[in-house]
mmCIF file of C-alpha atoms in Angstrom:
data_model
loop_
_atom_site.group_PDB
_atom_site.id
_atom_site.type_symbol
_atom_site.label_atom_id
_atom_site.label_comp_id
_atom_site.label_asym_id
_atom_site.label_seq_id
_atom_site.Cartn_x
_atom_site.Cartn_y
_atom_site.Cartn_z
ATOM 1 C CA UNK A 7 88.613 128.270 88.233
ATOM 2 C CA UNK A 8 86.784 128.666 84.801
ATOM 3 C CA UNK A 9 83.314 127.117 85.987
ATOM 4 C CA UNK A 10 83.371 125.404 82.094
ATOM 5 C CA UNK A 11 86.275 123.441 83.113
ATOM 6 C CA UNK A 12 85.272 122.536 86.634
ATOM 7 C CA UNK A 13 82.070 121.244 84.808
ATOM 8 C CA UNK A 14 84.091 119.153 82.438
ATOM 9 C CA UNK A 15 86.314 117.775 85.705
ATOM 10 C CA UNK A 16 83.609 117.088 88.170
ATOM 11 C CA UNK A 17 80.456 117.148 86.026
ATOM 12 C CA UNK A 18 77.433 119.545 86.397
ATOM 13 C CA UNK A 19 75.355 117.369 88.314
ATOM 14 C CA UNK A 20 77.820 116.911 90.793
ATOM 15 C CA UNK A 21 78.667 120.899 91.331
ATOM 16 C CA UNK A 22 75.286 121.376 91.226
ATOM 17 C CA UNK A 23 74.647 119.552 94.537
ATOM 18 C CA UNK A 24 76.458 122.589 95.680
ATOM 19 C CA UNK A 25 75.825 125.848 96.662
ATOM 20 C CA UNK A 26 78.913 126.991 95.427
ATOM 21 C CA UNK A 27 82.279 126.604 94.654
ATOM 22 C CA UNK A 28 83.546 127.267 98.166
ATOM 23 C CA UNK A 29 80.945 124.331 99.287
ATOM 24 C CA UNK A 30 82.629 122.149 97.109
ATOM 25 C CA UNK A 31 86.209 122.798 98.370
ATOM 26 C CA UNK A 32 85.037 122.783 101.910
ATOM 27 C CA UNK A 33 83.786 119.318 101.241
ATOM 28 C CA UNK A 34 87.038 117.899 99.802
ATOM 29 C CA UNK A 35 88.670 119.631 102.927
ATOM 30 C CA UNK A 36 86.117 117.696 105.349
ATOM 31 C CA UNK A 37 86.525 114.560 103.532
ATOM 32 C CA UNK A 38 90.537 114.878 103.852
ATOM 33 C CA UNK A 39 89.771 115.741 107.649
ATOM 34 C CA UNK A 40 87.485 112.540 108.264
ATOM 35 C CA UNK A 41 89.363 109.732 106.264
ATOM 36 C CA UNK A 42 91.911 108.798 109.179
ATOM 37 C CA UNK A 43 89.328 108.188 111.177
ATOM 38 C CA UNK A 44 86.605 106.836 109.035
ATOM 39 C CA UNK A 45 89.566 104.411 108.198
ATOM 40 C CA UNK A 46 90.562 103.294 111.920
ATOM 41 C CA UNK A 47 86.948 102.676 112.413
ATOM 42 C CA UNK A 48 86.880 100.503 109.476
ATOM 43 C CA UNK A 49 89.821 98.457 110.302
ATOM 44 C CA UNK A 50 88.994 98.149 114.079
ATOM 45 C CA UNK A 51 85.505 96.907 113.318
ATOM 46 C CA UNK A 52 86.962 94.628 110.698
ATOM 47 C CA UNK A 53 89.197 92.967 113.517
ATOM 48 C CA UNK A 54 86.832 93.249 115.805
ATOM 49 C CA UNK A 55 84.067 91.143 114.121
ATOM 50 C CA UNK A 56 86.612 88.580 112.800
ATOM 51 C CA UNK A 57 87.935 87.670 116.151
ATOM 52 C CA UNK A 58 84.430 87.333 117.542
ATOM 53 C CA UNK A 59 83.708 85.024 114.584
ATOM 54 C CA UNK A 60 86.690 83.438 114.988
ATOM 55 C CA UNK A 61 87.736 84.061 111.406
ATOM 56 C CA UNK A 62 91.688 84.322 110.944
ATOM 57 C CA UNK A 63 92.359 84.442 107.073
ATOM 58 C CA UNK A 64 93.840 88.004 107.072
ATOM 59 C CA UNK A 65 93.629 88.308 103.345
ATOM 60 C CA UNK A 66 89.872 87.352 103.666
ATOM 61 C CA UNK A 67 89.563 90.017 106.742
ATOM 62 C CA UNK A 68 91.337 92.757 104.496
ATOM 63 C CA UNK A 69 89.211 92.286 101.245
ATOM 64 C CA UNK A 70 85.708 92.991 102.804
ATOM 65 C CA UNK A 71 83.583 95.722 102.881
ATOM 66 C CA UNK A 72 82.944 97.715 105.566
ATOM 67 C CA UNK A 73 79.608 96.965 104.654
ATOM 68 C CA UNK A 74 80.277 93.284 104.767
ATOM 69 C CA UNK A 75 81.455 93.385 108.676
ATOM 70 C CA UNK A 76 78.665 95.585 109.725
ATOM 71 C CA UNK A 77 76.229 93.048 107.669
ATOM 72 C CA UNK A 78 77.923 90.213 109.826
ATOM 73 C CA UNK A 79 77.463 91.958 113.257
ATOM 74 C CA UNK A 80 73.372 92.377 112.548
ATOM 75 C CA UNK A 81 73.432 88.975 111.241
ATOM 76 C CA UNK A 82 75.154 87.167 113.904
ATOM 77 C CA UNK A 83 73.797 89.691 116.311
ATOM 78 C CA UNK A 84 77.215 90.293 117.823
ATOM 79 C CA UNK A 85 76.588 94.118 118.804
ATOM 80 C CA UNK A 86 76.686 93.449 122.423
ATOM 81 C CA UNK A 87 80.246 91.622 121.924
ATOM 82 C CA UNK A 88 81.666 94.335 119.740
ATOM 83 C CA UNK A 89 80.434 97.329 121.905
ATOM 84 C CA UNK A 90 79.024 96.272 125.024
ATOM 85 C CA UNK A 91 77.462 98.960 127.514
ATOM 86 C CA UNK A 92 78.076 102.233 125.567
ATOM 87 C CA UNK A 93 77.126 105.389 126.695
ATOM 88 C CA UNK A 94 76.420 107.670 123.586
ATOM 89 C CA UNK A 95 74.386 110.639 123.225
ATOM 90 C CA UNK A 96 73.024 111.061 119.918
ATOM 91 C CA UNK A 97 71.524 114.674 120.532
ATOM 92 C CA UNK A 98 75.475 115.879 120.425
ATOM 93 C CA UNK A 99 75.232 115.442 116.429
ATOM 94 C CA UNK A 100 71.956 117.133 115.695
ATOM 95 C CA UNK A 101 69.341 119.229 117.716
ATOM 96 C CA UNK A 102 66.997 117.031 116.003
ATOM 97 C CA UNK A 103 67.753 113.620 117.488
ATOM 98 C CA UNK A 104 65.818 112.445 120.199
ATOM 99 C CA UNK A 105 66.979 109.966 122.893
ATOM 100 C CA UNK A 106 64.761 107.191 122.908
ATOM 101 C CA UNK A 107 66.079 104.768 126.111
ATOM 102 C CA UNK A 108 67.577 102.900 123.021
ATOM 103 C CA UNK A 109 68.985 99.335 124.095
ATOM 104 C CA UNK A 110 72.444 98.686 123.260
ATOM 105 C CA UNK A 111 72.120 96.879 120.294
ATOM 106 C CA UNK A 112 70.123 99.606 119.100
ATOM 107 C CA UNK A 113 72.743 102.217 119.506
ATOM 108 C CA UNK A 114 75.484 100.213 117.812
ATOM 109 C CA UNK A 115 73.325 99.447 115.100
ATOM 110 C CA UNK A 116 72.718 103.468 114.407
ATOM 111 C CA UNK A 117 76.193 103.718 114.904
ATOM 112 C CA UNK A 118 77.259 101.606 112.269
ATOM 113 C CA UNK A 119 74.990 102.673 110.149
ATOM 114 C CA UNK A 120 75.849 106.403 110.075
ATOM 115 C CA UNK A 121 79.542 105.136 109.884
ATOM 116 C CA UNK A 122 78.629 103.209 106.672
ATOM 117 C CA UNK A 123 76.871 106.259 105.248
ATOM 118 C CA UNK A 124 79.361 108.594 106.025
ATOM 119 C CA UNK A 125 82.180 105.975 104.519
ATOM 120 C CA UNK A 126 80.226 105.582 101.069
ATOM 121 C CA UNK A 127 79.277 109.316 100.945
ATOM 122 C CA UNK A 128 82.749 110.523 101.660
ATOM 123 C CA UNK A 129 84.713 107.671 99.572
ATOM 124 C CA UNK A 130 82.317 108.660 96.411
ATOM 125 C CA UNK A 131 83.338 112.133 97.070
ATOM 126 C CA UNK A 132 79.438 113.193 97.851
ATOM 127 C CA UNK A 133 78.582 116.159 99.198
ATOM 128 C CA UNK A 134 78.469 115.743 103.012
ATOM 129 C CA UNK A 135 77.707 119.203 104.118
ATOM 130 C CA UNK A 136 74.235 119.141 102.524
ATOM 131 C CA UNK A 137 71.041 119.235 104.482
ATOM 132 C CA UNK A 138 67.502 118.263 103.583
ATOM 133 C CA UNK A 139 65.078 120.402 102.354
ATOM 134 C CA UNK A 140 63.645 120.544 105.795
ATOM 135 C CA UNK A 141 66.981 121.617 107.161
ATOM 136 C CA UNK A 142 67.399 118.135 108.632
ATOM 137 C CA UNK A 143 70.736 116.107 108.486
ATOM 138 C CA UNK A 144 71.311 114.131 104.996
ATOM 139 C CA UNK A 145 73.428 111.616 106.887
ATOM 140 C CA UNK A 146 70.852 110.138 108.660
ATOM 141 C CA UNK A 147 69.551 106.501 109.479
ATOM 142 C CA UNK A 148 66.252 105.204 110.509
ATOM 143 C CA UNK A 149 65.825 102.598 113.752
ATOM 144 C CA UNK A 150 62.343 100.904 112.989
ATOM 145 C CA UNK A 151 60.985 99.986 116.262
ATOM 146 C CA UNK A 152 57.708 98.514 117.392
ATOM 147 C CA UNK A 153 55.432 101.339 117.561
ATOM 148 C CA UNK A 154 57.700 103.965 115.516
ATOM 149 C CA UNK A 155 60.305 104.751 113.727
ATOM 150 C CA UNK A 156 63.352 106.697 114.720
ATOM 151 C CA UNK A 157 65.637 108.895 112.435
ATOM 152 C CA UNK A 158 68.998 109.842 113.982
ATOM 153 C CA UNK A 159 71.407 112.086 111.780
ATOM 154 C CA UNK A 160 74.456 114.385 111.930
ATOM 155 C CA UNK A 161 74.925 117.838 111.226
ATOM 156 C CA UNK A 162 77.403 118.333 108.578
ATOM 157 C CA UNK A 163 79.376 120.182 111.350
ATOM 158 C CA UNK A 164 79.282 117.466 113.808
ATOM 159 C CA UNK A 165 81.007 114.415 111.484
ATOM 160 C CA UNK A 166 84.179 114.705 113.458
ATOM 161 C CA UNK A 167 82.701 114.969 116.480
ATOM 162 C CA UNK A 168 80.705 111.457 115.984
ATOM 163 C CA UNK A 169 83.569 110.032 114.597
ATOM 164 C CA UNK A 170 85.780 111.177 117.691
ATOM 165 C CA UNK A 171 83.335 109.750 119.946
ATOM 166 C CA UNK A 172 82.877 106.538 118.178
ATOM 167 C CA UNK A 173 86.367 105.872 118.340
ATOM 168 C CA UNK A 174 86.634 106.982 122.062
ATOM 169 C CA UNK A 175 84.406 103.758 122.291
ATOM 170 C CA UNK A 176 87.132 101.821 121.252
ATOM 171 C CA UNK A 177 89.505 103.377 123.807
ATOM 172 C CA UNK A 178 89.879 107.305 124.683
ATOM 173 C CA UNK A 179 93.452 107.336 123.226
ATOM 174 C CA UNK A 180 92.633 106.423 119.769
ATOM 175 C CA UNK A 181 91.427 109.523 118.492
ATOM 176 C CA UNK A 182 94.813 111.330 119.397
ATOM 177 C CA UNK A 183 96.777 107.937 117.822
ATOM 178 C CA UNK A 184 96.968 109.770 114.534
ATOM 179 C CA UNK A 185 97.867 113.046 115.657
#
């Protein structure tokens, strides 16, 4: 497609965030591949938190954002009730991730922070494939501990793996539900 037409349709600034047109197209394909998994995790989370907090107003539950429910998990400190005793290795998603004997609630904070970042960037059609200048994942979050800050990221090629593993935490058959 003609470059000036693409810039008119998508904006020069947005297109400049991609290496080339092929990466822009790959980003749309990535969003297409992950949208249903992100959607499932959002619905599952919404219902799990509402159930834990005894919220039964279906309309209210459905109208709140993922960010609202993630914030409720943090405020009400129900991490371990949503996902008790999870086993997840963040090194699977980037060679830069360190496994630091994380507590269960810390793992859940990281999971939901990454999910929210992926969801927001995907559904605002931002570049999921981009890395930081130091070649580390741009899809990342920070967990502040007493003596250090732990950065956990997801390489673009591992987004789907991360979402599959997250779904598996709620049930091993969920990742196959939509196939």
